[in-house]
mmCIF file of C-alpha atoms in Angstrom:
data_model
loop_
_atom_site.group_PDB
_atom_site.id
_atom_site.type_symbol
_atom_site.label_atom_id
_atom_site.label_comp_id
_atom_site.label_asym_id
_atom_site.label_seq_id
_atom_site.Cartn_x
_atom_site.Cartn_y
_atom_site.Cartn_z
ATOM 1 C CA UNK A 24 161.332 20.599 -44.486
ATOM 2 C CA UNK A 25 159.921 17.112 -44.749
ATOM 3 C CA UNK A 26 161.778 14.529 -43.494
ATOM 4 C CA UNK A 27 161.903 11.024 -44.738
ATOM 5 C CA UNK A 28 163.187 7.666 -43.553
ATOM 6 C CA UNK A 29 165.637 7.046 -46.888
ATOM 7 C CA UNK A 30 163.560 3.512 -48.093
ATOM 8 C CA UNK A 31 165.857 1.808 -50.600
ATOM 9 C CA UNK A 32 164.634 -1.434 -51.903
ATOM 10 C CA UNK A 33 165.320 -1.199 -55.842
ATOM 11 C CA UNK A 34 163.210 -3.504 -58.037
ATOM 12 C CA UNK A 35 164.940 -7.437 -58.258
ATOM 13 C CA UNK A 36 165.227 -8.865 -61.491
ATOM 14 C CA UNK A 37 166.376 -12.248 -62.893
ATOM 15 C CA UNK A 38 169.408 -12.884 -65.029
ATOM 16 C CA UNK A 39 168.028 -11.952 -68.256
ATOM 17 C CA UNK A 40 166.605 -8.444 -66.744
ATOM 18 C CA UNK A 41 163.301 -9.403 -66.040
ATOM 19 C CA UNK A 42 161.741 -7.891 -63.568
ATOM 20 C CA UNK A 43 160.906 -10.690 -60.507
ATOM 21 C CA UNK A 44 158.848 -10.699 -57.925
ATOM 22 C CA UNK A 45 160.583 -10.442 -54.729
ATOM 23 C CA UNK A 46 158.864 -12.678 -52.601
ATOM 24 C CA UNK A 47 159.006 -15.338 -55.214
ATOM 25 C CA UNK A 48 162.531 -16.947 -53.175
ATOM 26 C CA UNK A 49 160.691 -17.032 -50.390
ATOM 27 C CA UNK A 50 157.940 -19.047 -51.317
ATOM 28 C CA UNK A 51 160.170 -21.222 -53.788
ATOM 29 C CA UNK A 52 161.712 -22.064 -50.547
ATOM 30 C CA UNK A 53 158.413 -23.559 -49.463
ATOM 31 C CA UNK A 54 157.991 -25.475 -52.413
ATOM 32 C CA UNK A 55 155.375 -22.868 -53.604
ATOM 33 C CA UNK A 56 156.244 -21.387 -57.118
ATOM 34 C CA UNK A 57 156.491 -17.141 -57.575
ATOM 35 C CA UNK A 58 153.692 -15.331 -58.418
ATOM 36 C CA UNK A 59 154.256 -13.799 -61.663
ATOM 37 C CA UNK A 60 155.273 -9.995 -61.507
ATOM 38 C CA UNK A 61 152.071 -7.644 -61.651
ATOM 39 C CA UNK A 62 149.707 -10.529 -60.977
ATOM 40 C CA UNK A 63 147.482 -8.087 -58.660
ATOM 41 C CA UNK A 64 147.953 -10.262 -55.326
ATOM 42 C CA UNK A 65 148.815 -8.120 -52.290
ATOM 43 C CA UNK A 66 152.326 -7.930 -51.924
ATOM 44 C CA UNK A 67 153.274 -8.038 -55.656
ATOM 45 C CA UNK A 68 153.333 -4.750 -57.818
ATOM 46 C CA UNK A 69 150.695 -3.877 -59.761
ATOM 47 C CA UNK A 70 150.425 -4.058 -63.794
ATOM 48 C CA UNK A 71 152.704 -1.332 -64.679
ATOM 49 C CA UNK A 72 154.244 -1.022 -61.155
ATOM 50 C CA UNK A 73 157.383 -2.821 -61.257
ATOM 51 C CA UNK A 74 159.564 -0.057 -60.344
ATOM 52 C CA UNK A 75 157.778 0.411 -57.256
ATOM 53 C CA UNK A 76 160.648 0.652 -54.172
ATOM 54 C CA UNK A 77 159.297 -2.301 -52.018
ATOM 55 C CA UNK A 78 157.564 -5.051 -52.341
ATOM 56 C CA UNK A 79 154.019 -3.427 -51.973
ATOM 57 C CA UNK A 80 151.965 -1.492 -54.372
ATOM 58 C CA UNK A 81 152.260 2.380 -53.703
ATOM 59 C CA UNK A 82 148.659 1.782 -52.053
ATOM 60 C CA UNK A 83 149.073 -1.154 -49.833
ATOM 61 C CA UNK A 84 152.185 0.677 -48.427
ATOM 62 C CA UNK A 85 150.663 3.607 -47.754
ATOM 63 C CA UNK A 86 147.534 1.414 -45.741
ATOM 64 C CA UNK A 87 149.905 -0.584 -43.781
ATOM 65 C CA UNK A 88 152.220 2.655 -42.824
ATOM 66 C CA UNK A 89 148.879 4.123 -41.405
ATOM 67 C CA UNK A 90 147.990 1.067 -39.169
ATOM 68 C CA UNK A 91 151.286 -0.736 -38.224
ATOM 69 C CA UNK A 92 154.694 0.499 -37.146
ATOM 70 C CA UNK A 93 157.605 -0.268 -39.554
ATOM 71 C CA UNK A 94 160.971 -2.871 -39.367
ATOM 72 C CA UNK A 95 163.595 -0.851 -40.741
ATOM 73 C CA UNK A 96 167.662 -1.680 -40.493
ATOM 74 C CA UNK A 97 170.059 1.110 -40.459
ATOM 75 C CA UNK A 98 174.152 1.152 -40.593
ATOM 76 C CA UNK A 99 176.434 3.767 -40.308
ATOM 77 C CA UNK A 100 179.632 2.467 -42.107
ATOM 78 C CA UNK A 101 182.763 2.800 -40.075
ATOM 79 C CA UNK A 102 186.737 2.113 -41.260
ATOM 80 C CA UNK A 103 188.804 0.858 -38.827
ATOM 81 C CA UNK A 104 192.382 0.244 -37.812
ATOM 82 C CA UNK A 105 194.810 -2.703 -37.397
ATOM 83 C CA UNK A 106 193.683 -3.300 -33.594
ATOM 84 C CA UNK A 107 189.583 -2.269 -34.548
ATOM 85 C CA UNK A 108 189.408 1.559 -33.672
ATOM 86 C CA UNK A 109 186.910 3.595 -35.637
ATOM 87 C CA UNK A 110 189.121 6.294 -37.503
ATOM 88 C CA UNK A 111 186.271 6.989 -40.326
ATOM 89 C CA UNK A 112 183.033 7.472 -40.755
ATOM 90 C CA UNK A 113 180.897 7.233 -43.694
ATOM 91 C CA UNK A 114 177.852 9.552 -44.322
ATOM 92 C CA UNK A 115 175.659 9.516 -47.320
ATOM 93 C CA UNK A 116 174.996 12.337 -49.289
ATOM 94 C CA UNK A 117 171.312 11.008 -50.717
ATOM 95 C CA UNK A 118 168.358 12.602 -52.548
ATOM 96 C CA UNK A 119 164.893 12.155 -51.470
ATOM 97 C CA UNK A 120 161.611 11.621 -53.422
ATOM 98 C CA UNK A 121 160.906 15.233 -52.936
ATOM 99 C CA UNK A 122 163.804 16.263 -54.930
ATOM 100 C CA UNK A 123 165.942 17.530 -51.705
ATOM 101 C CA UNK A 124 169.322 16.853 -50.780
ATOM 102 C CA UNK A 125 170.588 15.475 -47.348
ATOM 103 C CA UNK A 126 172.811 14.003 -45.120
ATOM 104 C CA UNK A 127 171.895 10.625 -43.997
ATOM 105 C CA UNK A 128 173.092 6.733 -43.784
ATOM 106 C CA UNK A 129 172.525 3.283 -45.043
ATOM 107 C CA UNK A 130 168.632 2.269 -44.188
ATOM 108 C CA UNK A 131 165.910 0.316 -45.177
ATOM 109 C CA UNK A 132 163.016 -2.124 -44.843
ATOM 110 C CA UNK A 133 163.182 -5.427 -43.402
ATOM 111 C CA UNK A 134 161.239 -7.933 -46.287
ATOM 112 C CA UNK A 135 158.630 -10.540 -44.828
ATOM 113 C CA UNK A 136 160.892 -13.711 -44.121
ATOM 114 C CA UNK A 137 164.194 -11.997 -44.396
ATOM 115 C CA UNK A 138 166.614 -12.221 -41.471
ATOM 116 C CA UNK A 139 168.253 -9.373 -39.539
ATOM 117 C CA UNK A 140 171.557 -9.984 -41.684
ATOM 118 C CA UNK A 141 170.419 -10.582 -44.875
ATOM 119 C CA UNK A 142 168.423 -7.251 -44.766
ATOM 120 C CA UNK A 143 171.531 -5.195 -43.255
ATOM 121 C CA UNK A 144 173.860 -6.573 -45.807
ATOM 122 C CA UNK A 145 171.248 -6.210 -48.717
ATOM 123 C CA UNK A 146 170.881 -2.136 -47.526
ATOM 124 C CA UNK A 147 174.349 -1.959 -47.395
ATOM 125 C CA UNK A 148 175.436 -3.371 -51.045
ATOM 126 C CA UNK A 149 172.480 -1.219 -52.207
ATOM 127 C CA UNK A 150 173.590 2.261 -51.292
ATOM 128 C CA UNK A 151 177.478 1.513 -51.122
ATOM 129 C CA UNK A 152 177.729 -1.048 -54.203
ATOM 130 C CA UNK A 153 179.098 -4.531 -53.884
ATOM 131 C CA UNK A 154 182.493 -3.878 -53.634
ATOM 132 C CA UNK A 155 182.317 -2.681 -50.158
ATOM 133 C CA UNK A 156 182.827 -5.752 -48.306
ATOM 134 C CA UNK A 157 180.602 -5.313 -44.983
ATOM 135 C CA UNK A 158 182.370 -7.191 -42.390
ATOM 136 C CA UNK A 159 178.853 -8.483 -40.444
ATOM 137 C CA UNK A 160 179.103 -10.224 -36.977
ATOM 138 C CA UNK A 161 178.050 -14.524 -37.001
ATOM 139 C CA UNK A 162 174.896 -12.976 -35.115
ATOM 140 C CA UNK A 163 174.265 -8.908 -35.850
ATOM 141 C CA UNK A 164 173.357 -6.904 -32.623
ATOM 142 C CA UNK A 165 172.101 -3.306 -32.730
ATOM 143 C CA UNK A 166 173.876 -0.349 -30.662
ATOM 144 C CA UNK A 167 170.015 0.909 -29.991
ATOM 145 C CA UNK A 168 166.651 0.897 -31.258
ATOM 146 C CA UNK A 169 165.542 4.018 -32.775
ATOM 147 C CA UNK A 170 161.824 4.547 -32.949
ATOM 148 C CA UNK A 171 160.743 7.326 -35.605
ATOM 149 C CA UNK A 172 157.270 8.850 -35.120
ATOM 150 C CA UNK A 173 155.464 11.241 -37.266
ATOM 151 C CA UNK A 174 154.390 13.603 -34.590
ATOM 152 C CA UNK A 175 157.642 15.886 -34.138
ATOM 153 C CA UNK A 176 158.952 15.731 -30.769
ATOM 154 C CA UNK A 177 157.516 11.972 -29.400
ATOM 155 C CA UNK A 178 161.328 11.068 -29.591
ATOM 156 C CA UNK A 179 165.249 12.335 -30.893
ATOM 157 C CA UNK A 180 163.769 11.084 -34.308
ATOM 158 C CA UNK A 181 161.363 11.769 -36.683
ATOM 159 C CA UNK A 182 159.525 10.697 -40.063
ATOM 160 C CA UNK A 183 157.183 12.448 -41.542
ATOM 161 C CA UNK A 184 155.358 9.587 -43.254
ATOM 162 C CA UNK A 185 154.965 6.900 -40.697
ATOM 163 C CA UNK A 186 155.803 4.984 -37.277
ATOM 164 C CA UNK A 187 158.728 3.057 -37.978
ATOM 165 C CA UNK A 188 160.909 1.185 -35.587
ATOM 166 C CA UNK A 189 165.068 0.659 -36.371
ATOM 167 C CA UNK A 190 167.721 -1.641 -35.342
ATOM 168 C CA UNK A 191 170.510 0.290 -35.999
ATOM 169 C CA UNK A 192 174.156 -1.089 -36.371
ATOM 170 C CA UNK A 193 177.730 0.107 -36.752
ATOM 171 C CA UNK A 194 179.557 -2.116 -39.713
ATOM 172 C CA UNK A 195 182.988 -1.999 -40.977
ATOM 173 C CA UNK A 196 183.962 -2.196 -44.422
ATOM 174 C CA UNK A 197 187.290 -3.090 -45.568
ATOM 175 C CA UNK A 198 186.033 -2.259 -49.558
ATOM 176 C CA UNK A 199 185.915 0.488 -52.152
ATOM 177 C CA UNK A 200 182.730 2.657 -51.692
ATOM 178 C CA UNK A 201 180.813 3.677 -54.832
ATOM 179 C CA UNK A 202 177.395 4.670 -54.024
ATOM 180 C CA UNK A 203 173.929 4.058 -56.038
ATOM 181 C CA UNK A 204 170.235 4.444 -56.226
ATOM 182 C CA UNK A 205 169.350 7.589 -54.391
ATOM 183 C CA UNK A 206 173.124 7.612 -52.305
ATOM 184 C CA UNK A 207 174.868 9.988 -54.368
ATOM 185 C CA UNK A 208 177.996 10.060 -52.825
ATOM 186 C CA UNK A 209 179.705 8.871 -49.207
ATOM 187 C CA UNK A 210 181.561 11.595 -47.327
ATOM 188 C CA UNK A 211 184.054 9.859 -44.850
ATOM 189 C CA UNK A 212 184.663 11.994 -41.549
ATOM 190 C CA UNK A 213 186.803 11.769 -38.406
ATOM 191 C CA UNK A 214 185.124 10.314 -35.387
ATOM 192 C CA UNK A 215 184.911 14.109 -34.197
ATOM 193 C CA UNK A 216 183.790 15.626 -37.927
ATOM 194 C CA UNK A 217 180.935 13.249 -37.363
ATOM 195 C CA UNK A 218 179.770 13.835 -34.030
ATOM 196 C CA UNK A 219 179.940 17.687 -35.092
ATOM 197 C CA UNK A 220 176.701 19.861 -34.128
ATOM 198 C CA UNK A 221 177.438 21.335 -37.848
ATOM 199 C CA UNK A 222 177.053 17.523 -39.265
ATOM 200 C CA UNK A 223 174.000 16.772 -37.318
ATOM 201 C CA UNK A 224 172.302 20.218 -38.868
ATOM 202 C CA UNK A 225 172.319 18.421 -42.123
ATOM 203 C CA UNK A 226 171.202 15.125 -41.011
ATOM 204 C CA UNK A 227 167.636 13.833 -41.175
ATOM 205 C CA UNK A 228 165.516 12.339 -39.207
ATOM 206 C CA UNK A 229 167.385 13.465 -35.730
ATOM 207 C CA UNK A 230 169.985 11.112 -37.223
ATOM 208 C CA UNK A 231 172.450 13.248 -36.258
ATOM 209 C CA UNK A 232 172.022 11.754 -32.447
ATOM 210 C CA UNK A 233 171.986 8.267 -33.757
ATOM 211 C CA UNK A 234 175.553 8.788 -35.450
ATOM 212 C CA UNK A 235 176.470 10.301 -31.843
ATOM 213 C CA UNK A 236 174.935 7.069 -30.329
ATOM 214 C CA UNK A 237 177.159 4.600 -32.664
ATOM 215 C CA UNK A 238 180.459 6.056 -32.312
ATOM 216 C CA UNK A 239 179.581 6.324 -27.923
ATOM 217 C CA UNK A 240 178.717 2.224 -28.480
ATOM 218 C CA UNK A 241 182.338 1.613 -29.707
ATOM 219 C CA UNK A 242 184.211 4.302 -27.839
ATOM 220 C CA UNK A 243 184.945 6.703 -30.751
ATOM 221 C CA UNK A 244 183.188 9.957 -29.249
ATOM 222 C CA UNK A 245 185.609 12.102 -27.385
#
């Protein structure tokens, strides 16, 4: 079966609806105005592509996944008790492109001129909605750095469609859960349901080990 690093990074728009072009913050912070949505400059979608998940045309992402490795973030969402021990974990339930269901956690792209934070908490509101309440570190550090290869077998993990490189985080949240775009649902485990060969079975990617890996970085895995 194919497997896919999950890539959420749902279309911005502006008050009104409109869709926006998501660099256009970036270069307002510049002093340069936005490039109008669909204008045909590389990085904004094409006429008739503003639902594309990124912030490249289908094509330009596919070109720069064949030459260059990939930033992504990933999280796996933790609850905690009164003196910070993980007692939960939370594992998506998400469907892919393809139309498959799997196990899997909160990841993403990292956006030209976004920080480490902002890209973790933006992944995190998108597949666990905004009422989660992430409780991020003054300066985010990763457990480990998971390097996906298409070539089955190069490392633990493993995507199909590219070289991508992840710093990969444990966050609490403190909120209510209520998962969107292609998270269907979160499934929260015991420290041992999740570290469960059973779990990792239905995990993609080899993600599985990584979930192994975050609850061994906080002292969770018995």
């Amino acid at each position: 079966m194919p497997v896919r690093t999950p890539d959420p990074d749902p279309n911005e728009s502006d008050d009104s609806g409109t869709p926006r072009d998501p660099l256009e913050g970036i270069g307002a912070s510049f002093g340069v105005p936005g490039r109008p949505l669909g204008d045909g400059t590389f990085g904004s979608p094409a006429p008739g592509n503003a639902t594309n998940p990124g912030w490249l045309t289908d094509i330009e992402l596919a070109e720069a996944r064949r030459r260059l490795p990939m930033l992504y973030v990933e999280a796996i969402p933790v609850r905690t008790d009164g003196v910070g021990a993980v007692t939960q974990v939370g594992i998506l339930l998400r469907a892919t492109p393809l139309g498959e269901i799997t196990r899997s956690i909160v990841s993403g792209r990292i956006r030209y001129g976004e920080t480490v934070r902002d890209a973790l908490f933006r992944h995190l509101e998108n597949d666990l909605g905004p009422m989660a309440f992430p409780l991020l570190p003054p300066q985010p550090l990763p457990f480990t750095v998971a390097e996906y290869f298409p070539i089955p077998g190069v490392s633990a993990f493993h995507d199909d469609r590219q070289h991508a490189v992840s710093l990969a985080f444990v966050v609490p949240v403190t909120g209510t859960c209520e998962p969107r775009q292609d998270a269907l649902e979160v499934t929260w485990l015991s420290p041992e349901e999740a570290a469960s060969d059973s779990l990792a079975a239905e995990m993609e990617g080899g993600r599985g080990t990584l979930v192994r890996l975050a609850l061994a970085s906080v002292g969770a895995l018995r």
